Coordinates of C-alpha atoms in Angstrom, one line a residue:
Chain A
X1 CA 0.0 0.0 0.0
X2 CA 0.9 3.6 -0.3
X3 CA 3.1 4.7 2.6
X4 CA 4.7 8.0 1.5
X5 CA 3.1 11.0 3.2
X6 CA 3.7 13.2 0.2
X7 CA 1.7 10.8 -2.0
X8 CA -1.1 10.5 0.6
X9 CA -1.2 14.3 1.0
X10 CA -1.4 14.8 -2.8
X11 CA -4.1 12.2 -3.3
X12 CA -6.2 13.6 -0.4
X13 CA -5.8 17.2 -1.8
X14 CA -6.9 16.0 -5.3
X15 CA -9.9 14.0 -4.2
X16 CA -11.1 16.5 -1.6
X17 CA -10.7 19.2 -4.2
X18 CA -13.0 17.2 -6.4
X19 CA -15.4 16.8 -3.6
X20 CA -15.6 20.4 -2.2
X21 CA -13.6 22.4 -4.7
X22 CA -16.8 23.8 -6.3
X23 CA -18.1 24.9 -2.9
X24 CA -14.8 26.5 -1.9
X25 CA -14.9 28.5 -5.2
X26 CA -18.5 29.5 -4.4
X27 CA -17.4 30.7 -0.9
X28 CA -14.7 32.7 -2.5
X29 CA -16.9 34.2 -5.2
X30 CA -19.8 35.1 -2.9
X31 CA -17.2 36.4 -0.3
X32 CA -15.7 38.5 -3.0
X33 CA -19.0 40.1 -3.9
X34 CA -19.8 40.8 -0.3
X35 CA -16.5 42.4 0.6
X36 CA -16.2 44.5 -2.6
X37 CA -19.7 46.1 -2.7
X38 CA -20.1 48.5 0.2
X39 CA -22.7 47.4 2.7
X40 CA -24.3 50.8 3.1
X41 CA -24.8 50.8 -0.6
X42 CA -26.3 47.3 -0.4
X43 CA -28.7 48.6 2.2
X44 CA -29.9 51.1 -0.3
X45 CA -28.7 54.3 1.4
X46 CA -28.1 55.9 -1.9
X47 CA -31.6 55.2 -3.1
X48 CA -33.4 57.4 -0.6
X49 CA -33.6 61.0 0.4
X50 CA -35.6 63.0 2.9
X51 CA -35.3 60.4 5.6
X52 CA -34.0 61.1 9.2
X53 CA -35.4 64.7 9.2
X54 CA -36.1 66.6 12.4
X55 CA -39.8 66.1 13.3
X56 CA -42.0 69.1 13.4
X57 CA -44.5 69.2 16.3
X58 CA -48.3 69.5 15.9
X59 CA -49.6 73.1 16.6
X60 CA -51.2 74.1 19.8
X61 CA -54.7 74.3 18.3
X62 CA -54.4 70.8 16.8
X63 CA -55.5 67.5 18.3
X64 CA -53.3 66.6 21.3
X65 CA -52.1 63.3 22.7
X66 CA -54.5 63.7 25.7
X67 CA -57.5 63.7 23.4
X68 CA -56.2 60.7 21.5
X69 CA -55.8 58.7 24.7
X70 CA -59.4 59.5 25.5
X71 CA -60.6 58.5 22.0
X72 CA -58.5 55.3 21.7
X73 CA -58.6 53.6 25.1
X74 CA -56.8 50.6 23.6
X75 CA -53.8 52.6 22.5
X76 CA -50.5 51.4 23.8
X77 CA -48.3 53.7 21.8
X78 CA -48.7 57.0 19.9
X79 CA -45.9 57.6 17.4
X80 CA -45.2 61.0 15.8
X81 CA -44.9 60.2 12.1
X82 CA -43.8 62.6 9.4
X83 CA -45.6 62.1 6.0
X84 CA -43.8 64.3 3.6
X85 CA -42.8 66.7 6.3
X86 CA -46.2 67.0 7.9
X87 CA -46.3 65.3 11.3
X88 CA -49.2 62.9 12.0
X89 CA -50.0 60.6 14.8
X90 CA -49.8 56.8 14.5
X91 CA -52.0 55.2 17.2
X92 CA -51.1 51.6 17.9
X93 CA -53.3 49.2 19.7
X94 CA -52.6 45.5 20.3
X95 CA -54.7 44.6 17.2
X96 CA -54.3 47.4 14.7
X97 CA -52.9 50.9 13.9
X98 CA -54.5 54.1 12.9
X99 CA -53.2 57.3 11.3
X100 CA -54.6 60.5 12.6
X101 CA -54.3 64.0 11.0
X102 CA -53.5 66.3 13.9
X103 CA -55.3 69.3 12.2
X104 CA -58.7 67.7 11.6
X105 CA -58.3 65.0 14.2
X106 CA -59.6 62.4 11.8
X107 CA -58.5 58.9 11.1
X108 CA -56.9 59.0 7.6
X109 CA -55.6 55.5 7.3
X110 CA -55.2 53.3 5.4
X111 CA -53.5 55.6 2.9
X112 CA -54.8 55.7 -0.7
X113 CA -52.6 54.2 -3.4
X114 CA -52.2 57.7 -4.9
X115 CA -50.7 58.9 -1.7
X116 CA -48.4 55.9 -1.3
X117 CA -47.1 56.7 -4.8
X118 CA -46.5 60.3 -3.8
X119 CA -44.7 59.3 -0.6
X120 CA -42.5 56.8 -2.5
X121 CA -41.5 59.5 -5.1
X122 CA -40.8 61.9 -2.2
X123 CA -38.2 59.5 -0.8
X124 CA -36.8 58.1 -4.1
X125 CA -33.4 59.6 -4.9
X126 CA -33.6 59.3 -8.6
X127 CA -35.3 60.4 -11.8
X128 CA -37.2 57.2 -12.7
X129 CA -40.9 57.0 -12.5
X130 CA -43.0 54.4 -10.8
X131 CA -43.7 51.3 -12.9
X132 CA -46.0 49.4 -10.5
X133 CA -47.7 49.5 -7.1
X134 CA -49.2 46.6 -5.4
X135 CA -50.6 46.0 -1.9
X136 CA -49.1 42.8 -0.4
X137 CA -51.4 41.3 2.2
X138 CA -50.2 37.7 2.2
X139 CA -47.5 35.5 0.7
X140 CA -44.7 38.1 0.9
X141 CA -41.8 37.8 -1.4
X142 CA -38.6 36.3 0.1
X143 CA -37.0 39.8 0.3
X144 CA -39.4 41.0 3.0
X145 CA -40.1 37.6 4.7
X146 CA -39.5 39.0 8.2
X147 CA -41.6 42.1 7.9
X148 CA -45.1 42.5 9.1
X149 CA -47.8 42.7 6.4
X150 CA -49.7 44.4 4.8
X151 CA -47.2 46.5 2.9
X152 CA -47.3 48.5 -0.3
X153 CA -44.7 47.5 -2.8
X154 CA -43.7 50.4 -5.2
X155 CA -41.5 49.5 -8.1
X156 CA -39.5 52.1 -9.9
X157 CA -38.6 52.1 -13.5
X158 CA -34.9 52.4 -13.0
X159 CA -32.0 50.2 -14.0
X160 CA -31.6 48.6 -10.6
X161 CA -35.2 47.4 -10.3
X162 CA -35.7 49.4 -7.1
X163 CA -38.7 48.5 -4.9
X164 CA -39.9 50.5 -1.9
X165 CA -42.0 48.8 0.8
X166 CA -44.3 51.3 2.5
X167 CA -46.5 50.9 5.5
X168 CA -50.1 51.3 4.4
X169 CA -51.1 52.8 7.7
X170 CA -48.6 55.6 8.2
X171 CA -46.6 55.8 5.0
X172 CA -43.3 54.8 6.7
X173 CA -40.7 53.6 4.3
X174 CA -40.2 50.2 5.9
X175 CA -37.4 49.0 3.6
X176 CA -36.0 49.2 0.1
X177 CA -34.6 46.6 -2.2
X178 CA -32.7 46.7 -5.5
X179 CA -30.7 44.4 -7.7
X180 CA -27.5 44.8 -5.7
X181 CA -29.3 43.9 -2.5
X182 CA -30.9 40.9 -4.2
X183 CA -27.6 39.7 -5.5
X184 CA -26.1 40.1 -2.1
X185 CA -28.9 38.1 -0.6
X186 CA -28.3 35.4 -3.2
X187 CA -24.6 35.4 -2.5
X188 CA -25.3 35.1 1.3
X189 CA -27.5 32.1 0.6
X190 CA -24.7 30.5 -1.4
X191 CA -22.2 31.4 1.4
X192 CA -24.1 29.9 4.3
X193 CA -25.6 27.1 2.1
X194 CA -29.1 27.7 3.5
X195 CA -31.1 27.5 0.3
X196 CA -34.5 27.8 1.9
X197 CA -34.6 30.6 4.5
X198 CA -31.2 32.1 3.8
X199 CA -30.7 32.8 7.5
X200 CA -29.4 29.7 9.2
X201 CA -25.6 29.3 9.4
X202 CA -25.8 26.4 12.0
X203 CA -26.8 23.3 10.0
X204 CA -25.2 20.0 9.2
X205 CA -24.7 20.6 5.4
X206 CA -22.7 23.7 6.0
X207 CA -20.7 22.2 8.9
X208 CA -20.0 19.1 6.8
X209 CA -18.8 21.2 3.9
X210 CA -16.7 23.4 6.2
X211 CA -15.0 20.4 7.8
X212 CA -14.2 18.9 4.3
X213 CA -13.1 22.3 3.0
X214 CA -10.8 22.8 6.0
X215 CA -9.3 19.4 5.6
X216 CA -8.8 20.1 1.9
X217 CA -7.0 23.4 2.7
X218 CA -4.9 21.7 5.4
X219 CA -3.8 19.0 3.0
X220 CA -2.8 21.8 0.6
X221 CA -0.7 23.4 3.3
X222 CA 0.8 20.0 4.1
X223 CA 1.7 19.6 0.4
X224 CA 3.5 22.9 0.4
X225 CA 6.3 21.3 2.5
X226 CA 6.9 18.8 -0.3
X227 CA 6.3 21.0 -3.3
X228 CA 9.1 23.4 -2.6
X229 CA 11.8 20.8 -2.4
X230 CA 13.7 20.8 -5.6
X231 CA 16.1 18.4 -7.3
X232 CA 19.2 19.8 -5.6
X233 CA 18.0 18.2 -2.4
X234 CA 17.8 14.9 -4.1
X235 CA 20.4 12.3 -3.5
X236 CA 22.0 10.8 -6.6
X237 CA 19.8 8.0 -7.7
X238 CA 22.4 5.9 -9.5
X239 CA 20.7 6.2 -12.8
X240 CA 22.9 9.0 -13.9
X241 CA 24.7 8.4 -17.3
Chain B
X1 CA 0.5 23.5 -16.6
X2 CA 3.9 24.0 -15.0
X3 CA 3.3 27.7 -14.8
X4 CA -0.1 27.2 -13.3
X5 CA 1.3 24.7 -10.8
X6 CA 4.0 27.2 -9.8
X7 CA 1.4 29.9 -9.5
X8 CA -0.8 27.7 -7.4
X9 CA 1.8 26.7 -4.9
X10 CA 3.3 30.2 -4.5
X11 CA -0.2 31.7 -4.0
X12 CA -0.8 28.9 -1.5
X13 CA 2.4 29.8 0.3
X14 CA 1.4 33.5 0.2
X15 CA -2.2 33.4 1.5
X16 CA -2.8 29.7 2.4
X17 CA -2.8 30.7 6.1
X18 CA -5.7 33.1 5.6
X19 CA -7.6 30.5 3.6
X20 CA -7.2 28.1 6.5
X21 CA -8.3 30.9 8.9
X22 CA -11.4 31.6 6.8
X23 CA -12.4 28.0 6.8
X24 CA -11.6 27.4 10.5
X25 CA -13.3 30.6 11.6
X26 CA -16.3 29.9 9.4
X27 CA -16.5 26.4 10.9
X28 CA -16.2 27.7 14.5
X29 CA -19.0 30.3 13.9
X30 CA -21.3 27.6 12.4
X31 CA -20.6 25.2 15.2
X32 CA -21.6 27.6 18.0
X33 CA -25.3 27.4 19.0
X34 CA -26.9 30.8 18.0
X35 CA -29.1 30.7 21.0
X36 CA -26.1 30.6 23.3
X37 CA -24.2 33.2 21.3
X38 CA -27.1 35.6 21.6
X39 CA -27.7 34.8 25.2
X40 CA -31.3 34.0 24.7
X41 CA -30.6 30.5 25.9
X42 CA -30.3 31.9 29.4
X43 CA -33.1 34.4 29.0
X44 CA -36.5 34.4 30.6
X45 CA -39.2 35.3 28.1
X46 CA -42.1 36.7 30.1
X47 CA -45.5 37.1 28.6
X48 CA -46.1 40.7 27.6
X49 CA -49.3 42.2 28.8
X50 CA -50.4 45.2 26.7
X51 CA -49.7 48.4 28.6
X52 CA -52.5 50.8 27.7
X53 CA -51.8 54.5 27.9
X54 CA -53.6 55.9 30.9
X55 CA -55.8 59.0 30.8
X56 CA -55.1 61.9 33.1
X57 CA -52.2 64.3 33.6
X58 CA -49.9 64.4 30.6
X59 CA -47.7 67.1 28.9
X60 CA -48.3 67.6 25.2
X61 CA -45.0 67.6 23.3
X62 CA -45.1 71.4 22.9
X63 CA -45.4 71.8 26.6
X64 CA -42.1 69.9 27.2
X65 CA -39.0 72.0 27.9
X66 CA -38.0 73.1 24.4
X67 CA -34.5 71.7 24.3
X68 CA -35.7 68.2 25.1
X69 CA -36.9 67.5 21.5
X70 CA -34.2 69.4 19.6
X71 CA -33.0 67.4 16.7
X72 CA -35.5 64.6 17.3
X73 CA -36.1 62.4 14.3
X74 CA -38.6 60.2 16.1
X75 CA -41.0 60.7 19.0
X76 CA -43.2 58.1 20.5
X77 CA -45.5 58.1 23.5
X78 CA -45.6 54.8 25.3
X79 CA -45.4 52.9 28.6
X80 CA -42.0 52.0 30.0
X81 CA -41.2 50.5 33.4
X82 CA -44.8 51.2 34.5
X83 CA -44.8 54.9 33.6
X84 CA -45.9 56.9 30.6
X85 CA -42.9 58.3 28.7
X86 CA -41.9 60.0 25.5
X87 CA -39.3 58.0 23.7
X88 CA -37.1 60.5 21.8
X89 CA -34.7 59.4 19.0
X90 CA -32.0 61.9 18.3
X91 CA -28.5 62.2 17.2
X92 CA -27.3 60.8 20.6
X93 CA -29.5 57.8 20.4
X94 CA -32.7 57.2 22.4
X95 CA -33.8 58.8 25.6
X96 CA -36.9 58.7 27.7
X97 CA -38.8 61.8 29.1
X98 CA -41.4 61.5 31.8
X99 CA -44.6 62.3 30.1
X100 CA -46.0 63.9 33.3
X101 CA -43.2 66.4 33.9
X102 CA -40.8 66.3 31.0
X103 CA -37.9 65.2 33.1
X104 CA -35.2 63.1 31.4
X105 CA -35.2 59.7 33.0
X106 CA -31.9 58.1 34.2
X107 CA -31.8 54.5 35.4
X108 CA -29.6 53.8 38.3
X109 CA -27.6 50.8 39.4
X110 CA -30.4 49.2 41.3
X111 CA -32.7 49.3 38.4
X112 CA -30.0 47.7 36.2
X113 CA -29.4 45.0 38.9
X114 CA -33.2 44.3 39.0
X115 CA -33.6 44.2 35.3
X116 CA -30.7 41.9 34.8
X117 CA -31.8 39.5 37.5
X118 CA -35.3 39.3 36.1
X119 CA -34.0 38.5 32.6
X120 CA -31.4 36.0 33.6
X121 CA -32.2 32.3 33.9
X122 CA -28.8 30.9 34.5
X123 CA -27.3 29.6 37.8
X124 CA -24.9 32.4 38.4
X125 CA -25.2 35.3 40.9
X126 CA -24.5 39.0 40.2
X127 CA -20.8 39.7 40.9
X128 CA -20.4 43.3 39.9
X129 CA -22.3 46.2 38.4
X130 CA -20.2 48.8 36.7
X131 CA -20.8 51.9 34.6
X132 CA -19.5 52.2 31.1
X133 CA -20.0 54.1 27.9
X134 CA -21.1 52.7 24.5
X135 CA -19.8 52.0 21.9
X136 CA -17.1 49.7 23.1
X137 CA -16.2 46.2 21.8
X138 CA -19.2 44.5 23.4
X139 CA -21.7 47.3 22.9
X140 CA -20.6 48.5 19.6
X141 CA -24.0 48.8 18.0
X142 CA -25.2 51.3 20.7
X143 CA -24.4 54.8 22.0
X144 CA -24.6 56.3 25.4
X145 CA -24.0 55.3 29.1
X146 CA -24.7 51.8 30.3
X147 CA -24.6 49.5 33.4
X148 CA -22.7 46.3 32.9
X149 CA -24.0 43.5 35.2
X150 CA -21.6 40.6 35.5
X151 CA -22.7 37.1 36.6
X152 CA -20.7 34.4 38.3
X153 CA -21.6 31.6 35.8
X154 CA -19.4 29.4 33.7
X155 CA -19.9 31.4 30.5
X156 CA -19.1 34.8 32.2
X157 CA -22.5 36.4 31.3
X158 CA -22.6 40.2 31.1
X159 CA -25.9 42.0 30.7
X160 CA -25.7 45.6 29.5
X161 CA -28.4 47.9 30.5
X162 CA -28.9 51.4 29.1
X163 CA -29.0 54.2 31.7
X164 CA -31.1 56.2 29.3
X165 CA -33.9 53.7 28.6
X166 CA -33.4 51.2 31.4
X167 CA -33.6 48.4 28.8
X168 CA -31.2 45.6 28.0
X169 CA -28.8 46.5 25.2
X170 CA -26.9 43.3 24.9
X171 CA -26.3 39.9 26.5
X172 CA -22.7 38.7 26.2
X173 CA -21.0 35.5 27.3
X174 CA -18.0 33.3 26.4
X175 CA -19.9 31.9 23.4
X176 CA -20.4 35.4 22.0
X177 CA -16.8 36.4 22.8
X178 CA -15.4 33.3 21.1
X179 CA -17.7 33.8 18.1
X180 CA -16.7 37.5 17.9
X181 CA -13.0 36.7 17.9
X182 CA -13.4 34.2 15.0
X183 CA -15.7 36.7 13.3
X184 CA -12.8 39.2 13.4
X185 CA -10.5 36.6 11.8
X186 CA -13.2 36.0 9.2
X187 CA -13.8 39.7 8.3
X188 CA -10.1 40.6 8.8
X189 CA -11.2 43.8 10.4
X190 CA -9.0 43.7 13.5
X191 CA -10.3 47.0 14.9
X192 CA -14.1 47.3 14.7
X193 CA -14.6 43.6 13.6
X194 CA -17.7 44.4 11.6
X195 CA -16.3 46.3 8.5
X196 CA -15.9 43.5 6.0
X197 CA -15.5 46.1 3.2
X198 CA -11.9 46.8 4.3
X199 CA -9.1 46.9 1.7
X200 CA -7.0 44.1 3.3
X201 CA -9.7 41.5 2.9
X202 CA -10.4 42.7 -0.6
X203 CA -6.8 42.4 -1.6
X204 CA -6.4 38.9 0.0
X205 CA -9.6 37.6 -1.6
X206 CA -8.6 38.8 -5.0
X207 CA -5.4 36.8 -4.6
X208 CA -7.4 33.8 -3.3
X209 CA -9.5 33.9 -6.4
X210 CA -6.4 33.1 -8.4
X211 CA -5.5 30.3 -6.0
X212 CA -8.9 28.8 -6.5
X213 CA -9.1 29.2 -10.3
X214 CA -5.7 27.8 -10.8
X215 CA -6.6 24.9 -8.5
X216 CA -9.7 24.1 -10.6
X217 CA -7.7 24.0 -13.8
X218 CA -5.0 21.9 -12.2
X219 CA -7.7 19.6 -10.8
X220 CA -8.8 18.7 -14.4
X221 CA -5.3 17.7 -15.4
X222 CA -4.4 15.8 -12.2
X223 CA -6.7 12.8 -12.8
X224 CA -6.3 10.0 -15.3
X225 CA -9.3 8.5 -17.0
X226 CA -8.5 5.2 -15.3
X227 CA -9.1 6.9 -11.8
X228 CA -12.8 7.2 -12.7
X229 CA -13.2 3.7 -14.1
X230 CA -14.9 2.6 -10.9
X231 CA -17.9 4.8 -12.0
X232 CA -18.6 2.3 -14.8
X233 CA -18.9 -1.2 -13.3
X234 CA -19.3 -2.8 -16.7
X235 CA -15.9 -1.7 -18.0
X236 CA -13.6 -4.6 -17.3
X237 CA -10.3 -3.7 -15.6
X238 CA -7.6 -4.1 -18.2
X239 CA -4.2 -5.0 -16.8
X240 CA -0.8 -4.5 -18.4
X241 CA 2.5 -6.2 -17.6
X242 CA 5.5 -4.1 -16.8
X243 CA 9.1 -5.4 -16.3
X244 CA 11.3 -3.8 -13.7
X245 CA 15.0 -4.2 -14.5
X246 CA 17.6 -4.2 -11.8
X247 CA 20.2 -1.5 -12.6
X248 CA 23.1 -3.7 -11.5
X249 CA 22.1 -6.6 -13.8
X250 CA 20.3 -8.6 -11.1
X251 CA 17.1 -10.5 -11.8
X252 CA 14.2 -8.6 -13.2
X253 CA 10.6 -8.6 -11.9
X254 CA 7.3 -8.3 -13.5
X255 CA 4.4 -6.4 -12.1
X256 CA 0.8 -6.2 -13.3
X257 CA -0.7 -2.7 -13.3
X258 CA -4.0 -1.2 -14.3
X259 CA -3.8 0.0 -17.9
X260 CA -3.6 3.8 -18.2
X261 CA -3.0 4.3 -14.5
X262 CA -0.4 6.8 -13.3
X263 CA 2.8 4.9 -13.3
X264 CA 4.2 6.4 -10.1
X265 CA 1.0 5.9 -8.1
X266 CA 0.4 2.4 -9.5
X267 CA 3.9 1.3 -8.5
X268 CA 3.5 2.9 -5.1
X269 CA 0.3 1.0 -4.7
X270 CA 2.3 -2.2 -5.3
X271 CA 4.7 -1.2 -2.5
X272 CA 7.3 -0.1 -5.0
X273 CA 8.3 3.4 -3.9
X274 CA 10.3 5.4 -6.5
X275 CA 12.4 8.2 -5.0
X276 CA 10.2 11.3 -4.6
X277 CA 9.9 14.4 -2.5
X278 CA 6.8 16.0 -3.9
X279 CA 4.7 12.8 -4.0
X280 CA 4.0 12.6 -7.7
X281 CA 3.2 16.3 -8.3
X282 CA 5.8 16.8 -11.0
X283 CA 7.7 19.1 -8.8
X284 CA 10.9 17.4 -7.6
X285 CA 12.0 15.4 -10.6
X286 CA 13.2 12.5 -8.5
X287 CA 11.0 9.7 -9.8
X288 CA 12.8 9.6 -13.1
X289 CA 13.1 6.1 -14.7
X290 CA 14.6 4.8 -17.9
X291 CA 11.8 3.3 -20.0
X292 CA 12.2 0.9 -22.9
X293 CA 9.1 0.7 -25.0
X294 CA 8.2 0.1 -28.6
X295 CA 6.8 3.7 -28.8
X296 CA 7.8 6.1 -26.0
X297 CA 6.0 9.4 -26.1
X298 CA 8.0 12.6 -26.4
X299 CA 9.0 14.3 -23.1
X300 CA 6.3 16.7 -21.9
X301 CA 6.8 20.2 -20.5
X302 CA 7.4 19.0 -16.9
X303 CA 10.0 16.5 -18.0
X304 CA 11.7 19.1 -20.2
X305 CA 12.1 21.2 -17.1
X306 CA 13.2 18.5 -14.7
X307 CA 15.0 15.8 -16.8
X308 CA 18.3 16.8 -18.4
X309 CA 18.2 16.6 -22.2
X310 CA 20.8 13.8 -22.7
X311 CA 18.8 11.6 -20.3
X312 CA 15.5 12.4 -22.0
X313 CA 17.1 11.2 -25.3
X314 CA 18.1 8.0 -23.6
X315 CA 14.5 7.3 -22.6
X316 CA 14.4 8.8 -19.1
X317 CA 10.9 10.0 -18.1
X318 CA 9.2 11.0 -14.9
X319 CA 7.1 8.1 -13.6
X320 CA 4.5 10.6 -12.2
X321 CA 3.9 11.9 -15.7
X322 CA 3.6 8.5 -17.4
X323 CA 0.6 6.2 -17.8
X324 CA 1.2 2.5 -17.5
X325 CA 1.3 0.7 -20.9
X326 CA 1.8 -2.9 -21.9
X327 CA 5.4 -3.9 -22.4
X328 CA 7.2 -1.1 -20.6
X329 CA 10.6 -2.1 -19.3
X330 CA 11.7 0.2 -16.5
X331 CA 15.2 0.4 -15.3
X332 CA 14.8 1.0 -11.6
X333 CA 17.1 3.5 -9.7
X334 CA 19.7 2.0 -7.4
X335 CA 18.3 1.5 -4.0
X336 CA 19.9 3.9 -1.4

């Protein structure tokens, strides 16, 4: 049988390479994408404007929070929400939410599609128009799987397939997605080998591949010891002319 | 091929250590139980009763002291720790204002101790409560003052509580600290640990791509057809007979090898070890043998580099580059 460690190392490196080489290459490629493309860009920071503005307060003659607490005894939270610079109240109860216009004191939620489009355009940092709006009430796409529904999806007609997801109650820009984010998400799926949820990095398939991959890399390191030995270190073999 | 092989091994020497670190840190991170890393494994989840806003005395936002809301990007009226508060989100993070008098709430050491005790399910006791300021290594996603409550358990639990909101910022323990160390090795960001867009990792991964691509190309060339014959059970195994000549004119031997197999490996499989340092990689040139055959193929690039020309003309080849053929007569090197 084969006894030489160099031969064993070389054979292991070859066969393990055949076994996990493709996945190691996928790890490298997906890693490359994730380190090269800036994460703030991936999060869509460059797609939006008019966020993180200082809130204006409702005027003294407007409906106040004391009135709202009287009117909504189930309220657990009252948020001050800016819709295109005008501050509104979002009343949250354990079951549902309402948007209240502080000037009229009326419930104005859910927002009309037209208003959702205006809010989306107000936040969109680009020239493109809106190509599609749809209210998602069930079966959310993968890219918003953790978000609470319903949500408006507003698609823009730009080259990155930008989508804004907007809360139908208070017009909040819940999240944004575009092709770079979607590619990142796909790469992350490949990286952690969770092809269903794309979230779990603690599962047997990944761990098995990592152990095989690590063994593969270590046999490569082992081989380095043999691969840098040249002929000059060889003893004469007696077969010289 | 020789150039690729050289590239592959030099790149391996250059960044192989980081590749091993990537794989071992990735493995470690995957092995650690996420519930223990996040600390929720030792966390008591209490049923949350809805806390309704009470009617009665309350300051409207414009009745609050004016500087309290300056720069606020978010305001929210809600219940916290049994009292009605305004949560104010500003450039310095979140703070709570008493909705009845507008005072800024500050949570003391006793509150921190109480909150941590209520949250914690482990067996340890509180050892120390100390003040600190985020962001630091363990509270790097936050800003502002905190209380750090340390427990006397095996995993050195620390629960961080914000002085401004009285709420738990983070739960840290040995699992998290180990994971975070390996995360640092994985992202190669040795300062903040979270910035995986740093130029060092970009440079190394670009080099690693070449290591990977050259490896894939080499992989294709490193197998002989015969090594995959086992995939087809119907193809009969064809054997060839090879004669091994003693260099000193002693008796010759005959061995039977699988046709088309790598000569060096096939001989090693029979217990006949030719001299070699690299183990059949075409690197060291030590496995050269004189081959007498009816038709001997021309020396390849590897042999041109490693076998001197006069020897090549005499029929010397590298065993690791040859495939076994019927009728080969090999002159074995003198045993050392």
